[in-house]
Coordinates of C-alpha atoms and ligand atoms in Angstrom, one line a residue:
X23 CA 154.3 75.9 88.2
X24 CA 150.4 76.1 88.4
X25 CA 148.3 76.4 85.0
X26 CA 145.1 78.0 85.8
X27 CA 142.7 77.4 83.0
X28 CA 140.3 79.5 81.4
X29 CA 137.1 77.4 81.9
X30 CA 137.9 76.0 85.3
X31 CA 137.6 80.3 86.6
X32 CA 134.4 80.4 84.0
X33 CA 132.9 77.0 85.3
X34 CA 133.8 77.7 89.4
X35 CA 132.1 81.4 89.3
X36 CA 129.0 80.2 87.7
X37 CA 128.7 77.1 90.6
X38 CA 129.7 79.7 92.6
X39 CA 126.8 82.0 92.0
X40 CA 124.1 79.3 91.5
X41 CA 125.4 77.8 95.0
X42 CA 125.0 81.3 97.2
X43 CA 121.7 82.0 95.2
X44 CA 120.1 79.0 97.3
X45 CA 121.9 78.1 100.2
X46 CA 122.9 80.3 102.9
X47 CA 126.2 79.4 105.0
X48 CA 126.2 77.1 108.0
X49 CA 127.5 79.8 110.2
X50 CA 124.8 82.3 109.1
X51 CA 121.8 80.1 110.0
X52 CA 123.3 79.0 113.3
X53 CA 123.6 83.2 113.8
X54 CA 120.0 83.3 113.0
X55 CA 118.8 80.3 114.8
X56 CA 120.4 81.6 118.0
X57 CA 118.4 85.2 116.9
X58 CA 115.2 83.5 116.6
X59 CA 115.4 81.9 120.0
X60 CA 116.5 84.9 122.0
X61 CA 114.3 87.1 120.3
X62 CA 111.5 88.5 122.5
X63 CA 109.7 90.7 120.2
X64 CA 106.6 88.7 118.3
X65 CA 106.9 90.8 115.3
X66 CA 110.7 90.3 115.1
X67 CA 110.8 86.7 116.1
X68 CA 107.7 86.1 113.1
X69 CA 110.2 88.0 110.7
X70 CA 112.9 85.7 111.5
X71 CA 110.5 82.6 111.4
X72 CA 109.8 83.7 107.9
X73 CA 113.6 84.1 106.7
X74 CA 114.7 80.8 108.0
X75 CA 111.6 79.1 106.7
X76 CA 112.7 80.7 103.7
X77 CA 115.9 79.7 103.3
X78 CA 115.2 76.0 104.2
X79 CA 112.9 76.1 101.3
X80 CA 115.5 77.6 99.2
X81 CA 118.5 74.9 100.2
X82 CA 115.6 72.5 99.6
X83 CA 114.2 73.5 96.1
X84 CA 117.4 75.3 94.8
X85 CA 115.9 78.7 94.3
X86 CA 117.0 82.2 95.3
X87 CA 116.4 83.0 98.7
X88 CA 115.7 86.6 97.8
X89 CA 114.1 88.2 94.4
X90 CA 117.6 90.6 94.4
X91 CA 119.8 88.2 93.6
X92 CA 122.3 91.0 93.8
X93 CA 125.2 92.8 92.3
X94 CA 128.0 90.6 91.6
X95 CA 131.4 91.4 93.5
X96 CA 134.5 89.7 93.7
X97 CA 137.9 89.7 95.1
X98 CA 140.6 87.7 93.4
X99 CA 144.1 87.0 95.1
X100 CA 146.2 86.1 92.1
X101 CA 149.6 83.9 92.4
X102 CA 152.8 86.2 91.2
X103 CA 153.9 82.3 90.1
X104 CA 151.2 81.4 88.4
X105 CA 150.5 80.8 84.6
X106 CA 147.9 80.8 82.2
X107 CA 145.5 79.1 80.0
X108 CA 143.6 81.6 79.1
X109 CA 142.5 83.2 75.5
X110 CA 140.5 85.9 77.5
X111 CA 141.2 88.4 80.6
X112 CA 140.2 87.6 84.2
X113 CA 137.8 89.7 84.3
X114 CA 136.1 88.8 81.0
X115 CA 136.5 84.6 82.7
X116 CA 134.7 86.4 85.3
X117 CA 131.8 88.2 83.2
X118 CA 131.2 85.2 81.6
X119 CA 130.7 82.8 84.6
X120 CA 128.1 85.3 86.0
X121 CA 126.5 85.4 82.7
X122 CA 126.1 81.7 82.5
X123 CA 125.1 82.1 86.3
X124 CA 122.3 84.1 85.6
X125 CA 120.7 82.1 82.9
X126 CA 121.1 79.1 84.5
X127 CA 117.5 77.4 82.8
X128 CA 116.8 75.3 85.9
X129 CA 117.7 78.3 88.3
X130 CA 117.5 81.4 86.5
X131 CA 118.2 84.4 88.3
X132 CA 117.0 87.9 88.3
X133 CA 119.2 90.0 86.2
X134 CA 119.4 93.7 88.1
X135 CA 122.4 95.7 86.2
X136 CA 121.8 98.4 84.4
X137 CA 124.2 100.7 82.4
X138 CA 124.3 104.1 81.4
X139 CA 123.4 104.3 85.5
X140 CA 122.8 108.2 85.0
X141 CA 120.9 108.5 82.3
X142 CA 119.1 105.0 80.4
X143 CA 119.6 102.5 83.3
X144 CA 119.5 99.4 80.8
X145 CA 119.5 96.4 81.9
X146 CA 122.2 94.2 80.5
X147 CA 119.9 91.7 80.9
X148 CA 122.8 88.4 82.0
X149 CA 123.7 90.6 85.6
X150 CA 126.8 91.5 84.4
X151 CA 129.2 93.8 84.8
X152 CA 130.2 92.3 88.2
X153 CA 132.8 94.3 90.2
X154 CA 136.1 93.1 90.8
X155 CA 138.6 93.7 92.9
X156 CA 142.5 91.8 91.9
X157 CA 145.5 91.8 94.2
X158 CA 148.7 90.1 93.2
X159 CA 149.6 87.7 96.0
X160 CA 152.4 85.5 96.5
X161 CA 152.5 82.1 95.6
X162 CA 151.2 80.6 92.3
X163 CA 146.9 79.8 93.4
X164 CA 144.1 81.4 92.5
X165 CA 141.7 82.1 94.9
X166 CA 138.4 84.1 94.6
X167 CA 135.8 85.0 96.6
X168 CA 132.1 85.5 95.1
X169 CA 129.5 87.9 96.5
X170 CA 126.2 88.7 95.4
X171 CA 125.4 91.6 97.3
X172 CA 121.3 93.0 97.6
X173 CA 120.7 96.7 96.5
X174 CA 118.5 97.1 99.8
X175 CA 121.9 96.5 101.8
X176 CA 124.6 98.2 99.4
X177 CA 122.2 101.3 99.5
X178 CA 122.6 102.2 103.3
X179 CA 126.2 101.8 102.7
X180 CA 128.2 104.8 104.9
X181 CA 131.2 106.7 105.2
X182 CA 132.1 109.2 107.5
X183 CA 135.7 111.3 107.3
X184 CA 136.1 111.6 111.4
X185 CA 138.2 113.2 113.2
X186 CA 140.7 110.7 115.4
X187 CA 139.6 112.0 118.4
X188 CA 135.7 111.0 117.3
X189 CA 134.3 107.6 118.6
X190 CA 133.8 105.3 116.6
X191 CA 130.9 103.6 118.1
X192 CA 129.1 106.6 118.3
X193 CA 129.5 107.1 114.7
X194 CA 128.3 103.9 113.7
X195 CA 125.1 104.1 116.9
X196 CA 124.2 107.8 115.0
X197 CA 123.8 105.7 111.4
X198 CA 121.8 103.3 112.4
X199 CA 119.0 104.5 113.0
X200 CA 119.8 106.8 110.0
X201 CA 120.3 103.6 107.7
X202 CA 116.7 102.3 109.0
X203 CA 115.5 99.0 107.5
X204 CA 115.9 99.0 104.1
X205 CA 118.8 96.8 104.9
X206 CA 116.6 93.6 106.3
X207 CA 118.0 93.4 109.0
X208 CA 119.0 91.1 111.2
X209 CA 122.3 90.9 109.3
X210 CA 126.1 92.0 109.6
X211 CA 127.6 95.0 109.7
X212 CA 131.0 95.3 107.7
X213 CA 133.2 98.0 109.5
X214 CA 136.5 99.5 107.6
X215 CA 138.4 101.8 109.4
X216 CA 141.5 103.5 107.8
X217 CA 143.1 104.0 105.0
X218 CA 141.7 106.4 102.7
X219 CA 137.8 107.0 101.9
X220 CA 137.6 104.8 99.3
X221 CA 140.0 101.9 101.1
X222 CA 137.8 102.1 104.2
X223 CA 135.1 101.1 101.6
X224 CA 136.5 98.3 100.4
X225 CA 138.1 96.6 103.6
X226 CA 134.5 97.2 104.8
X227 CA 133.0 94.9 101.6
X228 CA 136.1 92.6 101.9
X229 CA 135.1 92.1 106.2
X230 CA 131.5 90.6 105.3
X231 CA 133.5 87.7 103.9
X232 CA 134.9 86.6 106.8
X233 CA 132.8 83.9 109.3
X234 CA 130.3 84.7 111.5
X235 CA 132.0 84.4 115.2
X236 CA 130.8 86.9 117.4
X237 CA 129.5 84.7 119.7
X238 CA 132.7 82.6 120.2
X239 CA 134.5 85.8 120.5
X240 CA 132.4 86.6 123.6
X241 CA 132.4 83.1 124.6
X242 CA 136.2 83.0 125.1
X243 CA 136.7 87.2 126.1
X244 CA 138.3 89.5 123.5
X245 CA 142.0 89.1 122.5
X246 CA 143.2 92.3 121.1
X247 CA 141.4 96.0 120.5
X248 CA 139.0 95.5 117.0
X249 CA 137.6 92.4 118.9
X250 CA 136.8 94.7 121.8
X251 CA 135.7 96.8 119.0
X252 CA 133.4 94.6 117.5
X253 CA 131.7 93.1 121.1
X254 CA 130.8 97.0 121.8
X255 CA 129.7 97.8 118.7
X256 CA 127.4 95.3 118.5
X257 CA 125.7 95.3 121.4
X258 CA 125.4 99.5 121.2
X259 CA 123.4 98.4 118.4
X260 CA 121.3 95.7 119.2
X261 CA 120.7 98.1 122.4
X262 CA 119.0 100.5 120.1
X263 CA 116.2 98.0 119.7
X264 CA 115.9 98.4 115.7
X265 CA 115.4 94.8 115.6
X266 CA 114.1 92.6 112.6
X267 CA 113.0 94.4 109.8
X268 CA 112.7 97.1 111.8
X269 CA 110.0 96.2 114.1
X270 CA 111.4 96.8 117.2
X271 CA 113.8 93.4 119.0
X272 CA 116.2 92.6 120.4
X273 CA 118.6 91.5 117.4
X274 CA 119.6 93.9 114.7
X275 CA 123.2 92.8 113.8
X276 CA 124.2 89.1 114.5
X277 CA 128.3 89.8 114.4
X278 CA 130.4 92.8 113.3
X279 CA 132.7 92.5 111.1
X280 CA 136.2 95.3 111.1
X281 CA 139.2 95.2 108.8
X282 CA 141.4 98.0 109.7
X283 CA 144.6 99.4 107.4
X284 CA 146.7 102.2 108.5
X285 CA 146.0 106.0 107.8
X286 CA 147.1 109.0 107.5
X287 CA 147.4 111.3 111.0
X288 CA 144.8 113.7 110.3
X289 CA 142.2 111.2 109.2
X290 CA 140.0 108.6 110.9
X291 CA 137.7 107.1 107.9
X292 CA 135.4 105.0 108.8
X293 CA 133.1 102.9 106.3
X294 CA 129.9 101.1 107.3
X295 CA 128.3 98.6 105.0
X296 CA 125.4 96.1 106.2
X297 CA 125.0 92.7 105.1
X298 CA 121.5 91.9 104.6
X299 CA 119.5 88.8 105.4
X300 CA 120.2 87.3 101.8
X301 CA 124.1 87.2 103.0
X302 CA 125.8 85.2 100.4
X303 CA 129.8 84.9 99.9
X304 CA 131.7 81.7 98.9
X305 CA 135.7 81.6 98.8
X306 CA 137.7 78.6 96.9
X307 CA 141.2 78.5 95.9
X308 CA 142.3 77.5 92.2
X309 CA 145.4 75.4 91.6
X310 CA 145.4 74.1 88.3
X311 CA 143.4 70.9 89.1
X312 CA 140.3 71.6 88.1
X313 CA 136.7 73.9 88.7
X314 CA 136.2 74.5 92.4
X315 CA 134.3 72.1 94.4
X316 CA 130.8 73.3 96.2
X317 CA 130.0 70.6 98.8
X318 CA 126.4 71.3 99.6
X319 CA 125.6 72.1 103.4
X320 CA 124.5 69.8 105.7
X321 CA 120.8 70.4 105.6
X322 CA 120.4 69.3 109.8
X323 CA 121.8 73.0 110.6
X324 CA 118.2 74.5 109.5
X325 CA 116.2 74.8 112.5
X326 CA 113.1 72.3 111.8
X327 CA 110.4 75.2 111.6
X328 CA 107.4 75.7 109.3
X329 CA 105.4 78.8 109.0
X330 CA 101.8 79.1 109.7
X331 CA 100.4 83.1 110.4
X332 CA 99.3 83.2 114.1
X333 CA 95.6 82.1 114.7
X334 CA 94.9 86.4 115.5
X335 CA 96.0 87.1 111.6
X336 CA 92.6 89.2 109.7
X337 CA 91.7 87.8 106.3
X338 CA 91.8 90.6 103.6
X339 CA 89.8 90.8 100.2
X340 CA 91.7 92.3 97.8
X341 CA 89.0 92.6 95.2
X342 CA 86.4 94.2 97.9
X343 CA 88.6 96.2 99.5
X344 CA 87.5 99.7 101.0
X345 CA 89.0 102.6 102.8
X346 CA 86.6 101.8 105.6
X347 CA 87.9 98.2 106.1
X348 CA 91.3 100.3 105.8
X349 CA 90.2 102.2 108.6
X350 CA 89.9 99.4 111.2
X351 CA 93.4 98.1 110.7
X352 CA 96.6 99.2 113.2
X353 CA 100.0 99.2 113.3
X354 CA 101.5 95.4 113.8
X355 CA 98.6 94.0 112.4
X356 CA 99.1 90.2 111.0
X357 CA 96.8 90.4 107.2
X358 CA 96.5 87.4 105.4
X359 CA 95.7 89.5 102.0
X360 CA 93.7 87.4 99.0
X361 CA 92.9 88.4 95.4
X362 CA 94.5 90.7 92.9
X363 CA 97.1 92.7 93.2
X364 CA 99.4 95.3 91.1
X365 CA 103.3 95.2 90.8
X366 CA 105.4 98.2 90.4
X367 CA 108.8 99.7 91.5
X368 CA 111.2 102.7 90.6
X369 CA 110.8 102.7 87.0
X370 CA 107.0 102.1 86.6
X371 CA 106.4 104.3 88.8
X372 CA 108.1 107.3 87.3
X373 CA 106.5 106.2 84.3
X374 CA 103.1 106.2 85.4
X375 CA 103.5 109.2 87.6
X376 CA 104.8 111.2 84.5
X377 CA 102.2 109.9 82.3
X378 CA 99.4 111.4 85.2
X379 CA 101.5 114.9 85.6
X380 CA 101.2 115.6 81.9
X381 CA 97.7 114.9 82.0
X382 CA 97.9 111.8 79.3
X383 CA 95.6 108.4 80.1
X384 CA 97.6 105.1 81.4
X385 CA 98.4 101.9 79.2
X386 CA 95.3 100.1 78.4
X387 CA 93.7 98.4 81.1
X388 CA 96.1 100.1 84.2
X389 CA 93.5 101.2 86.8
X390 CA 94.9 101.7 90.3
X391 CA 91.5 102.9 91.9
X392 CA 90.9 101.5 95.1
X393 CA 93.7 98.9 94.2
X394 CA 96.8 97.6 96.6
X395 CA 100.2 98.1 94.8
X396 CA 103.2 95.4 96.0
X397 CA 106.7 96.7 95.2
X398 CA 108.6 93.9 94.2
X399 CA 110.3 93.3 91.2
X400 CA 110.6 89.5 91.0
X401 CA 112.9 86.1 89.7
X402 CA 111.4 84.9 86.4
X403 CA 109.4 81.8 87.1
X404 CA 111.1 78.3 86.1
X405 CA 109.1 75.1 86.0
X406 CA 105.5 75.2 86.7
X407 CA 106.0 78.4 88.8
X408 CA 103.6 81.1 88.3
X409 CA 106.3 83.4 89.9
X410 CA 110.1 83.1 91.1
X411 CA 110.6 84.3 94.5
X412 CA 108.8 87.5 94.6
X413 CA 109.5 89.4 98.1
X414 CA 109.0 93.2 98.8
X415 CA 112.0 95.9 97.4
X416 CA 112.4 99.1 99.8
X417 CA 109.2 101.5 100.1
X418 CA 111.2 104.6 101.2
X419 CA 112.0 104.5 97.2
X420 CA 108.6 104.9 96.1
X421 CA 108.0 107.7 98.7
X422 CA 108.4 110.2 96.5
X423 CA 105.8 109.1 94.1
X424 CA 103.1 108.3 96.9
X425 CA 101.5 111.5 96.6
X426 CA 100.4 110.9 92.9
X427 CA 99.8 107.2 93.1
X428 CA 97.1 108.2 96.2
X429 CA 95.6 111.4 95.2
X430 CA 95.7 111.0 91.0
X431 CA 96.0 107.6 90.5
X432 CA 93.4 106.2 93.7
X433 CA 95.7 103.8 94.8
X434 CA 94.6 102.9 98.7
X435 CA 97.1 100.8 100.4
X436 CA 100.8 99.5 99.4
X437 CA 103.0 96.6 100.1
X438 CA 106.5 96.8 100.5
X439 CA 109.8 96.5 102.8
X440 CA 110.9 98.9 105.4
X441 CA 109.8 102.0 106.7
X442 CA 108.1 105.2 105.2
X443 CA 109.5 108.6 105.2
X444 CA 107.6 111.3 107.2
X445 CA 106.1 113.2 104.0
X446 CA 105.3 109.5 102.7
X447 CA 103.2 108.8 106.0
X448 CA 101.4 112.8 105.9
X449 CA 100.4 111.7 102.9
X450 CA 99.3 108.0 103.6
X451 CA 97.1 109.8 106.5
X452 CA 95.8 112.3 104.4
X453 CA 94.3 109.7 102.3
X454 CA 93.4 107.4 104.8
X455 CA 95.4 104.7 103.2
X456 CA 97.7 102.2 104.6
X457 CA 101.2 100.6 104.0
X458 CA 102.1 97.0 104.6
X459 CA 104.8 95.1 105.1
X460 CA 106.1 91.7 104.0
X461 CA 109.5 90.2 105.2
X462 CA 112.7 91.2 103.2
X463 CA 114.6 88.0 102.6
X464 CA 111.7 85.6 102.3
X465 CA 110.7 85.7 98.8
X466 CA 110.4 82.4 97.8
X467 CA 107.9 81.5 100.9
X468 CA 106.5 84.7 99.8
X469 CA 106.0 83.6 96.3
X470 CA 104.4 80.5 97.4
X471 CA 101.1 82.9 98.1
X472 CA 101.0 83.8 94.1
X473 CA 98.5 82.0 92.3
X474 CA 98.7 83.8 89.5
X475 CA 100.4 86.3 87.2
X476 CA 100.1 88.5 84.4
X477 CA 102.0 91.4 82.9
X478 CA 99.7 94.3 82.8
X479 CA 102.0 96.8 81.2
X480 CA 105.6 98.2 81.0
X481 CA 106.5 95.0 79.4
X482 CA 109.7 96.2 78.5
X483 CA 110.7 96.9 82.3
X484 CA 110.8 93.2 82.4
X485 CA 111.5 92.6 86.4
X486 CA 110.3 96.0 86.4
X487 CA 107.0 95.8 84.4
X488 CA 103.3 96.1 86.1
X489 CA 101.8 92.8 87.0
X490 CA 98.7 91.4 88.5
X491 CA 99.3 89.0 90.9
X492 CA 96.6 86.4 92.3
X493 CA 97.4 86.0 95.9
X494 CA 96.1 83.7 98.5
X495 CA 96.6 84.2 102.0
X496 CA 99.9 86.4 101.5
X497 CA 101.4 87.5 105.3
X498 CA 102.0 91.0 105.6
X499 CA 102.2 93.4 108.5
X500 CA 100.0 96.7 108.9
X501 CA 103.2 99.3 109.1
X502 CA 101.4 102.4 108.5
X503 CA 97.8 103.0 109.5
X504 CA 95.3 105.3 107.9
X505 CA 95.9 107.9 111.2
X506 CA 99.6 108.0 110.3
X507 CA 100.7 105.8 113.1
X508 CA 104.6 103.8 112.2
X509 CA 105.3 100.3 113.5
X510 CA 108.8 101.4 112.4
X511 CA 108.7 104.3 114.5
X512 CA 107.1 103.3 117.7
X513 CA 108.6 99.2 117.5
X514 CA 112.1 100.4 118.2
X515 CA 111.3 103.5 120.8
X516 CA 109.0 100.5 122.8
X517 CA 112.0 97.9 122.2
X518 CA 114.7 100.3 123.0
X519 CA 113.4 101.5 126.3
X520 CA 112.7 98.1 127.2
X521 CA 116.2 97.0 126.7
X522 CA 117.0 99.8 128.5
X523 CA 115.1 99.8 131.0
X524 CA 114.6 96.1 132.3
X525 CA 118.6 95.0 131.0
X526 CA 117.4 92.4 128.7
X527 CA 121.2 90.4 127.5
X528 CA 121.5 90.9 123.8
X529 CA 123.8 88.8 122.7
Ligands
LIG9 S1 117.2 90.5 101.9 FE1 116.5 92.6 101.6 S2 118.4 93.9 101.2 FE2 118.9 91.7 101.0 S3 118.7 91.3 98.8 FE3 116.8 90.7 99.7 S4 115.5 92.6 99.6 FE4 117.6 93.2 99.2

C-alpha cells in the first residue's frame, strides 16, 4: 500500500508553482508560434512578438511571465488505497507549499489574495488560500494538478442557464465580444456544458488542463460530437476578428477546450472560462517515492525572436509631456514613452478619488497634473532588479474613477491593458487625454524598460501602493485618442469584415 508523505505534497506544490511561474508548456508556445506566424494583423502579430519574447526571457531568467501570478487552484485525485504520513490535512500540505511558493527568495512571487473579499480585502500577504478541488479515486496515487490562474482571465468567467434547444456556439460567439480583452487574449477557452451551474463551472476550470490539440484534431478530422464542437467554436471565434489583445487578428483562441457531464432535461448550462496568455497548469502523480519531478522544457521550442519596436515607433517625454503633443497621437500608434511615471490600481485609486471627493489634499508629494498613470501592480524586485515583471492590469477597472483622476486630479493620459468602456472614452475626449496600451502577458520584457522605482505613497497597498517609475523606451500602443477614437473598437470591426469578407483560413 502507498505512503504518501507530508512534505513530499508540501515540497511538489511549491516546485510546482515556482515551475509554471516561469516556464510556459511546450504545447502552448508551439500554439503561439503557429499564431505568430499566421497572424496578419501588425498590431496582433507585435502583441504576440512581445508575449513569446517574454516568455523566452522568463524560461531563461526564471521569473514570472506575468506580474499576476494568479490565484492558486488545484484539483487532487486521491487513492481510496492510499495511506498517510501526514500530521496536517491536505489542504493545509497544500497552503503551505503555496506559501513557501510565494516567498521563494530567488523567485518571489506577487502575493494577490485578499480576505474579508467584501469588505477589508487584506492581503494575506503568502497567496494563500488556494482553492481546491478533492475527488476520491480509485487506486492508492496521488495525483494533483496545479494552476495559477490570472484575475484578468478568471474575471470574464461566464455562465449561461440555456435552454436545450439554444445553440451553444452562439452563446459562447454573443460573449465574446461581451468578455472583451481583459482576458489577454490569444489564449484558451475552457467550455463546461452540463451538469448543474456550478458543475459546468468547474469542468470548465478542470478542461484548461488538458493539452493544447486543436490543430491535430483538425489535422486528422473530428472523431465524435464535442470535437466537432470545439473545431466550430473556435473558428466562430477567431472569425469575429477580436484578435490579440484585442486589436483586431486573426487569432483570438488557439484551442477549445469542453468537458461535458450529464444534466438534467430542462437545463442546458453552459460555462465559459478563458485562459489567458500567462496559461500555466502542471499535473504529477504521487506514489510514495518521493516529491514530484519538474524536468525543465526543452528551451529549442521558443521561436528564436527578439523584440525591437518598428523603425515608425514616436519617442515620448514623459516629463515634457503636453495635451498638445497628446493631440497629434492616433489610434494604433507604436510610443516608445521615457521618464517618470505614476503607478496605481483598484485600491489607490478609490483612495485617492475619495480623498479628492471629500475635498481633503493628497499624501505628500502625489501630484498627478499633467502626469501619465500605468495600472500595474507589480512582482517585488529580487536581485539587482529595480522592478519584478511589471506589465499592465485591466483599464476597464479603473473606468469608473477616470472622471476624477482627469477633471480633479489633471491626470492626462493612462497606461493599461484592454479596452475602455464608453463613459470611460466620453470622458477621455472630453479631456483631450489619451489611453495606452502595453501587452498583457509580457511583464518581465516590460519591466526591462524600468529604470527606476520609488514608492510615492499608499505604502501599505504594497503591490498596490503609488510608485514612480523611471522608464526608458517602454512600448505601448495609442488605444484611445484625445477625439474618442478605440483601437479596440474599430481593430476587430476592420479584422472581422476582412475575414469575412476575403475568407482568410483561421486556423
Ligand atoms: S496575461 Fe493578462 S489575464 Fe493573464 S495573468 Fe497576466 S495580466 Fe492577467
Amino acid at each position: 500500500m502507498t505512503t504518501i508523505k507530508q512534505d513530499d505534497v508540501i515540497q511538489s506544490v511549491t516546485d510546482a508553482l515556482q515551475y509554471i511561474s516561469y516556464y510556459h508548456s511546450p504545447d502552448f508556445i508551439q500554439a503561439m508560434t503557429a499564431a505568430y506566424e499566421l497572424e496578419q494583423s501588425p498590431a496582433a502579430k507585435d502583441a504576440i512578438k512581445q508575449i513569446l519574447v517574454n516568455s523566452r526571457m522568463c524560461a531563461e531568467g526564471h521569473r514570472p511571465i506575468c506580474q499576476d501570478t494568479g490565484i492558486v487552484t488545484v484539483f487532487c485525485k486521491v487513492g481510496m488505497n492510499l495511506k498517510w504520513d501526514a500530521t496536517i490535512t491536505l489542504n493545509e500540505m497544500i497552503n503551505e507549499g503555496v506559501r513557501r511558493a510565494y516567498n521563494w527568495p530567488e523567485n518571489k512571487l506577487r502575493a494577490s489574495i485578499v480576505n474579508d473579499p467584501a469588505f477589508a480585502r487584506k492581503n494575506t500577504r503568502d497567496n494563500t488560500p488556494a482553492v481546491i478541488h478533492v475527488e476520491m479515486v480509485a487506486g492508492d496515487e496521488l495525483e494533483i494538478a496545479v494552476a495559477a490562474k490570472g484575475g484578468g482571465s478568471e474575471n470574464k468567467s461566464k455562465l449561461g442557464m440555456l435552454n436545450p434547444s439554444d445553440s451553444i456556439v452562439d452563446f459562447v460567439c454573443e460573449m465574446i465580444p461581451e468578455m472583451g480583452a481583459g482576458w489577454c487574449p490569444p489564449g484558451v477557452l475552457g467550455i463546461g456544458i452540463g451538469g448543474t451551474s456550478e458543475k459546468a463551472m468547474m469542468l470548465a476550470k478542470e478542461s484548461l488542463l488538458q493539452h493544447i490539440d486543436i490543430a491535430e484534431v483538425r489535422a486528422r478530422g473530428p472523431q465524435n460530437n464535442i470535437e466537432k464542437l470545439r473545431l466550430e467554436i473556435m473558428d466562430r471565434v477567431n472569425a469575429l476578428g477580436v484578435g490579440a489583445q484585442g486589436l483586431g487578428g486573426l487569432t483570438t483562441v488557439l484551442d477549445v477546450k469542453i468537458l461535458d457531464h450529464p444534466t438534467h432535461a430542462a437545463s442546458l448550462p453552459v460555462a465559459i472560462i478563458p485562459n489567458c496568455a500567462a496559461t500555466r497548469h502542471i499535473h504529477f502523480m504521487l506514489d510514495g517515492s518521493g516529491p514530484a519531478k519538474l524536468d525543465p522544457p526543452d528551451l529549442n521550442v521558443w521561436p528564436k525572436l527578439t523584440y525591437e519596436p518598428g523603425a515608425d515607433a514616436r519617442h515620448v517625454d514623459l516629463n515634457t509631456l503636453t495635451k498638445k503633443e497628446i493631440a497629434t497621437w492616433h489610434p494604433g500608434d507604436r510610443l516608445l514613452l521615457s521618464g517618470k511615471m505614476l503607478t496605481g490600481r483598484d485600491a489607490a485609486h478609490k483612495r485617492i478619488c475619495q480623498l479628492l471627493e471629500d475635498g481633503k489634499p493628497l499624501p505628500d508629494g502625489l501630484d498627478f497634473h499633467n502626469r501619465v498613470i500605468y495600472y500595474v501592480g507589480p512582482v517585488d524586485p529580487v536581485g539587482n532588479e529595480v522592478v519584478g515583471p511589471a506589465g499592465p492590469t485591466t483599464a476597464t477597472r479603473m473606468d469608473k474613477f477616470t472622471e476624477t483622476m482627469l477633471g480633479k486630479a489633471g491626470l492626462i493620459a493612462m497606461v493599461g491593458k484592454s479596452e475602455r468602456g464608453h463613459e470611460a472614452i466620453d470622458v477621455i475626449k472630453q479631456h483631450k487625454a489619451a489611453y495606452m496600451m502595453a501587452v498583457g502577458g509580457a511583464a518581465y520584457l516590460v519591466s526591462k524598460a524600468i529604470r527606476g522605482s520609488r514608492v510615492v505613497a499608499f505604502a501599505d497597498l504594497g503591490m498596490e501602493a503609488v510608485y514612480e517609475f523611471d522608464v526608458k523606451d517602454m512600448p505601448v500602443t495609442v488605444a484611445v485618442d484625445s477625439k474618442g477614437e478605440s483601437v479596440h473598437e474599430t481593430g476587430p470591426q476592420k479584422w472581422k469584415a476582412m475575414i469575412g469578407n476575403i475568407g482568410v483560413k483561421v486556423e
